[in-house]
Amino acid sequence: MSHDTAARHPVATPQQGGGDQPSGGRASFEFGGECRFCEMTRQHHPQCARRLPKRIILVRHGESQGNLDMSAYTTTPDYRIPLTALGAEQARAVGRGIRDVVASGGGNWKVYFYVSPYERTRATLREIGRAFPRDRIIGAREECRVREQDFGNFQVEERMRAVKETRQRFGRFFFRFPEGESAADVFDRVASFLESLWRDIDMGRLDQDPSCETNLVIVSHGLTSRVFLMKWFKWTVDQFERLNNFDNCEFRVMQLGPGGEYSLLVHHTKEELEQWGMSREMIADQQWRAAANRRSWAEECSSFIDSFFDDPKDSESSSEEEEEKENGKIKELE
């Protein structure tokens, strides 16, 4: 986001006149002007309207009955598939793991949860919540747009297997399940969710205490979480196709680096990113984000240009020099 765009990065200035204070003693603000300060939680100016969460954590649900036995879908709607006993245990363990991550720096921290409306994700959230004291939880919201990919209305196990095998052959992103969704359809609703998420951040709905470090946890599904990362980091379709699915209750931590960009490499290791199927170019982009200065985004941020051009020239002058050489060779032949 540009520091020159007030609408996307406003400064809150005290209202003139009455000086009314809403409940809780916080000053009332109106938006306007330009922000000259870094969009970092720890470096944020008190009067800047946007305070970014320190972490956005994506979690896949625990083992479900459908993961254990695909025939469960022949008798139970997808959204009602429950967790297994192991899935509930996994969820309790991942709750402790996430708590350790967000509490690792000490200080004042809290969490806010978004959750898919499916039974297995809601049950996972309930078990995760056991790891957090009530005063550490800002709130939780059910968000339909981070639900599972719709696999269509079929209850025949053999047909389900055949359709999923076809998807593997034709590509996971554009293949649409009969009467269901493609990953491209999921991408569109995840993009819509991200717009709402930015509005929640801008309006301060997720962060009521300026001294508190906020962490967002999104309890969702494997494909939906991969699509979220694809949208956020602007990965291509080919790069998405490389990615491996999350294991049950596996999580990814997007964390702010010192320059104000989110990166997977602030918390995770390069080896982990390789195991997830990320290419060298994708990992290099994460390395840049881990130390990037937001002000240099337009000049330095990777646009995966090598994915589109075989041999891009360094400059226009180098292209002109090569053209002159080619013209010289033609004249010699003449």
XYZ file of C-alpha atoms in Angstrom:
334
model
C 0.000 0.000 0.000
C 1.280 3.404 -0.956
C 2.096 5.913 1.766
C 0.812 8.519 -0.661
C -2.748 7.187 -0.672
C -4.684 8.664 2.213
C -7.773 6.569 1.601
C -5.800 3.349 2.019
C -3.491 4.526 4.782
C -5.135 7.416 6.636
C -3.976 9.387 9.630
C -6.476 9.824 12.431
C -6.672 13.408 13.646
C -8.639 14.551 16.711
C -11.989 16.072 15.883
C -12.247 19.818 16.313
C -14.783 21.289 18.689
C -16.637 19.168 21.204
C -13.866 16.679 21.984
C -16.389 13.881 22.720
C -14.945 10.596 23.965
C -16.589 7.232 23.271
C -16.992 4.697 26.066
C -13.627 3.368 27.180
C -11.974 6.780 27.154
C -10.634 6.637 23.572
C -10.586 9.884 21.615
C -12.903 10.255 18.650
C -11.045 10.604 15.331
C -11.718 11.592 11.761
C -9.601 10.462 8.809
C -7.521 12.649 6.509
C -3.984 13.525 5.464
C -1.003 11.305 4.744
C 0.768 8.837 7.014
C 4.495 9.427 7.352
C 5.036 6.484 9.660
C 5.806 2.822 9.110
C 2.852 0.404 9.127
C 4.458 -1.611 11.909
C 2.729 -2.544 15.129
C 5.680 -1.633 17.331
C 6.680 1.493 15.419
C 3.185 2.794 14.788
C 2.408 6.411 15.574
C -0.432 6.677 18.155
C -2.541 8.789 15.778
C -2.242 6.503 12.754
C -5.536 4.766 11.940
C -4.069 1.430 10.829
C -2.297 -0.888 13.241
C -1.459 -4.156 11.539
C -1.683 -7.473 13.399
C 1.769 -8.816 14.205
C 0.808 -12.259 12.890
C -1.813 -13.838 10.656
C -1.914 -17.574 11.371
C -3.669 -20.044 9.048
C -4.752 -23.363 10.578
C -6.294 -26.404 8.944
C -8.914 -28.293 10.973
C -8.088 -31.494 12.855
C -8.634 -34.978 11.463
C -12.274 -35.377 10.465
C -14.375 -38.466 9.928
C -14.162 -37.740 6.201
C -10.335 -37.749 6.326
C -10.469 -41.113 8.046
C -13.153 -42.698 5.839
C -14.357 -41.138 2.587
C -17.616 -43.090 2.820
C -18.683 -40.645 5.562
C -19.669 -38.230 2.775
C -22.253 -40.708 1.457
C -24.395 -40.343 4.590
C -23.433 -36.953 6.066
C -23.349 -33.498 4.417
C -19.823 -32.141 4.086
C -20.435 -29.207 6.437
C -21.606 -31.597 9.186
C -18.644 -33.989 9.064
C -17.299 -34.095 12.663
C -13.807 -34.366 14.074
C -12.499 -37.746 15.156
C -11.158 -38.233 18.693
C -7.658 -37.827 17.252
C -8.762 -34.634 15.490
C -9.912 -33.116 18.782
C -6.603 -34.065 20.368
C -4.717 -32.494 17.455
C -6.737 -29.297 17.893
C -5.894 -29.044 21.592
C -2.213 -29.550 20.781
C -2.191 -26.928 18.026
C -3.899 -24.491 20.406
C -0.968 -24.847 22.773
C 1.440 -24.472 19.846
C -0.184 -21.262 18.622
C -0.269 -19.851 22.151
C 3.471 -20.502 22.460
C 4.089 -18.663 19.158
C 2.075 -15.551 20.005
C 3.391 -15.411 23.575
C 7.029 -15.952 22.570
C 7.899 -12.255 22.717
C 6.222 -11.703 26.070
C 4.408 -8.454 26.695
C 0.750 -7.674 26.119
C -0.769 -9.803 23.338
C -4.211 -10.992 22.288
C -5.812 -13.106 19.566
C -8.798 -12.722 17.275
C -10.283 -15.749 15.487
C -12.040 -16.211 12.153
C -13.544 -19.652 11.574
C -15.187 -21.523 8.708
C -18.834 -22.464 9.455
C -18.202 -26.221 9.007
C -18.589 -28.475 12.043
C -14.987 -29.725 11.883
C -13.530 -26.188 11.863
C -15.832 -24.927 14.598
C -14.949 -27.949 16.749
C -11.254 -27.327 16.057
C -11.655 -23.724 17.234
C -13.384 -24.824 20.425
C -10.448 -27.079 21.265
C -7.874 -24.435 20.294
C -9.647 -21.962 22.576
C -8.904 -24.122 25.618
C -5.266 -22.997 25.397
C -6.089 -19.289 25.822
C -7.250 -17.393 28.920
C -10.475 -15.509 28.245
C -8.827 -12.122 28.682
C -6.398 -12.942 25.852
C -9.192 -13.452 23.295
C -10.474 -10.299 21.593
C -13.256 -12.139 19.804
C -14.235 -14.769 17.235
C -16.298 -14.546 14.078
C -17.752 -17.172 11.772
C -16.757 -16.330 8.188
C -18.529 -18.224 5.417
C -16.060 -17.124 2.746
C -13.232 -19.226 4.255
C -15.301 -22.433 4.082
C -14.219 -25.626 2.321
C -14.223 -25.927 -1.461
C -17.685 -27.122 -2.542
C -17.270 -30.626 -3.968
C -20.812 -30.805 -5.359
C -23.919 -32.777 -4.463
C -22.873 -36.380 -4.889
C -22.940 -39.174 -2.357
C -21.510 -42.053 -4.425
C -18.026 -42.882 -3.126
C -16.781 -44.363 -6.418
C -17.846 -41.269 -8.352
C -16.178 -39.029 -5.786
C -12.875 -40.859 -6.174
C -13.091 -40.744 -9.974
C -13.769 -37.002 -10.027
C -10.861 -36.274 -7.667
C -8.543 -38.379 -9.826
C -9.673 -36.359 -12.861
C -8.865 -33.154 -10.985
C -5.312 -34.391 -10.377
C -4.845 -34.953 -14.115
C -6.348 -31.638 -15.256
C -5.002 -29.333 -12.522
C -6.370 -28.376 -9.129
C -6.885 -24.674 -9.714
C -9.298 -24.492 -12.657
C -11.000 -27.892 -12.429
C -14.576 -27.388 -11.236
C -16.371 -30.210 -9.459
C -19.743 -31.065 -11.013
C -22.314 -28.822 -9.281
C -19.461 -27.547 -7.108
C -16.485 -25.177 -7.139
C -13.016 -24.875 -8.596
C -10.077 -23.473 -6.642
C -10.488 -20.393 -8.867
C -13.988 -19.935 -7.414
C -12.541 -20.224 -3.897
C -9.946 -17.585 -4.879
C -12.728 -15.110 -5.713
C -14.466 -15.431 -2.346
C -11.150 -15.361 -0.448
C -10.356 -12.099 -2.284
C -13.693 -10.716 -1.092
C -12.907 -11.808 2.473
C -9.550 -10.011 2.353
C -11.279 -6.753 1.436
C -13.472 -7.143 4.529
C -10.450 -8.007 6.639
C -8.719 -4.771 5.628
C -11.855 -2.805 6.522
C -11.928 -4.477 9.947
C -8.288 -3.518 10.467
C -8.810 0.053 9.246
C -11.836 0.563 11.508
C -10.036 -0.840 14.562
C -12.570 -3.645 15.023
C -9.878 -6.226 15.780
C -7.631 -4.106 17.974
C -9.080 -1.972 20.759
C -5.905 -1.480 22.809
C -2.993 0.485 21.239
C -0.549 -1.106 23.685
C -1.609 -4.636 22.757
C -0.012 -6.893 20.128
C -2.768 -8.415 17.968
C -2.672 -11.843 16.324
C -5.250 -13.103 13.807
C -5.948 -16.842 13.636
C -7.985 -18.188 10.698
C -9.288 -21.736 11.257
C -10.135 -23.065 7.827
C -9.388 -25.845 5.322
C -6.363 -26.993 3.351
C -7.176 -25.669 -0.113
C -8.747 -22.473 1.194
C -5.634 -21.703 3.232
C -3.367 -22.272 0.225
C -5.570 -19.985 -1.869
C -5.369 -17.335 0.888
C -1.572 -17.428 0.689
C -1.715 -17.341 -3.112
C -3.882 -14.239 -3.077
C -1.863 -12.485 -0.364
C 1.573 -13.085 -1.891
C 0.372 -12.758 -5.518
C 1.494 -16.247 -6.519
C 0.750 -17.469 -10.039
C -1.474 -20.434 -10.883
C 1.605 -22.548 -11.691
C 3.108 -21.645 -8.308
C -0.145 -22.597 -6.577
C -0.120 -25.985 -8.320
C 3.285 -26.701 -6.757
C 2.024 -26.389 -3.191
C 1.409 -29.344 -0.907
C -1.701 -29.426 1.238
C -1.615 -28.641 4.964
C -1.687 -31.661 7.267
C -4.536 -31.774 9.787
C -3.981 -29.006 12.367
C -0.816 -27.834 10.616
C -0.463 -24.058 10.642
C 1.433 -21.341 8.767
C 2.546 -18.095 10.407
C 2.641 -14.889 8.363
C 4.567 -12.456 10.559
C 5.568 -8.829 10.138
C 9.234 -8.309 9.444
C 11.204 -5.282 10.678
C 10.301 -3.343 7.520
C 6.541 -3.871 7.795
C 5.951 -6.695 5.275
C 4.423 -10.062 6.151
C 6.602 -13.079 5.433
C 6.518 -16.806 6.142
C 10.266 -16.718 6.738
C 10.109 -14.602 9.883
C 8.794 -17.606 11.821
C 9.388 -20.607 9.540
C 12.624 -21.891 7.978
C 13.687 -22.107 4.340
C 13.641 -25.905 4.656
C 10.005 -25.830 5.730
C 9.053 -23.690 2.735
C 10.814 -26.164 0.437
C 8.849 -29.025 2.016
C 5.608 -27.144 1.322
C 6.475 -27.107 -2.390
C 7.596 -23.492 -2.749
C 10.022 -22.748 -5.591
C 13.344 -20.920 -5.227
C 11.746 -17.789 -6.669
C 8.879 -17.944 -4.148
C 11.336 -18.442 -1.282
C 13.496 -15.532 -2.503
C 10.381 -13.348 -2.448
C 9.699 -14.402 1.158
C 13.284 -13.547 2.066
C 12.828 -10.070 0.578
C 9.579 -9.573 2.473
C 11.183 -10.645 5.759
C 13.544 -7.664 5.660
C 11.865 -5.318 3.171
C 11.171 -1.650 3.632
C 7.593 -0.942 2.573
C 8.677 2.340 0.982
C 10.785 0.413 -1.560
C 8.028 -2.023 -2.498
C 7.381 -0.671 -5.986
C 11.079 -0.720 -6.923
C 12.221 -3.931 -5.272
C 9.302 -6.315 -4.680
C 9.432 -9.459 -6.788
C 6.807 -9.644 -9.510
C 7.940 -13.154 -10.524
C 9.057 -11.649 -13.825
C 11.135 -14.713 -14.703
C 7.904 -16.719 -14.745
C 6.734 -14.756 -17.793
C 9.884 -13.905 -19.793
C 12.649 -16.321 -20.779
C 15.510 -13.806 -20.810
C 14.465 -10.290 -19.711
C 17.061 -7.617 -20.525
C 18.564 -5.565 -17.711
C 17.929 -2.267 -19.504
C 16.757 -0.713 -22.729
C 20.336 0.222 -23.618
C 21.470 -3.397 -23.442
C 18.723 -4.346 -25.886
C 19.808 -1.561 -28.240
C 23.446 -2.730 -28.078
C 22.439 -6.274 -28.978
C 20.309 -4.980 -31.838
C 23.270 -2.970 -33.187
C 25.458 -6.067 -33.032
C 22.865 -8.056 -34.963
C 22.618 -5.299 -37.582
C 26.410 -5.281 -37.868
C 26.465 -9.015 -38.534
C 23.845 -8.611 -41.267
C 25.891 -5.862 -42.990
C 29.016 -8.056 -42.907
C 27.114 -10.832 -44.642
C 25.929 -8.374 -47.295
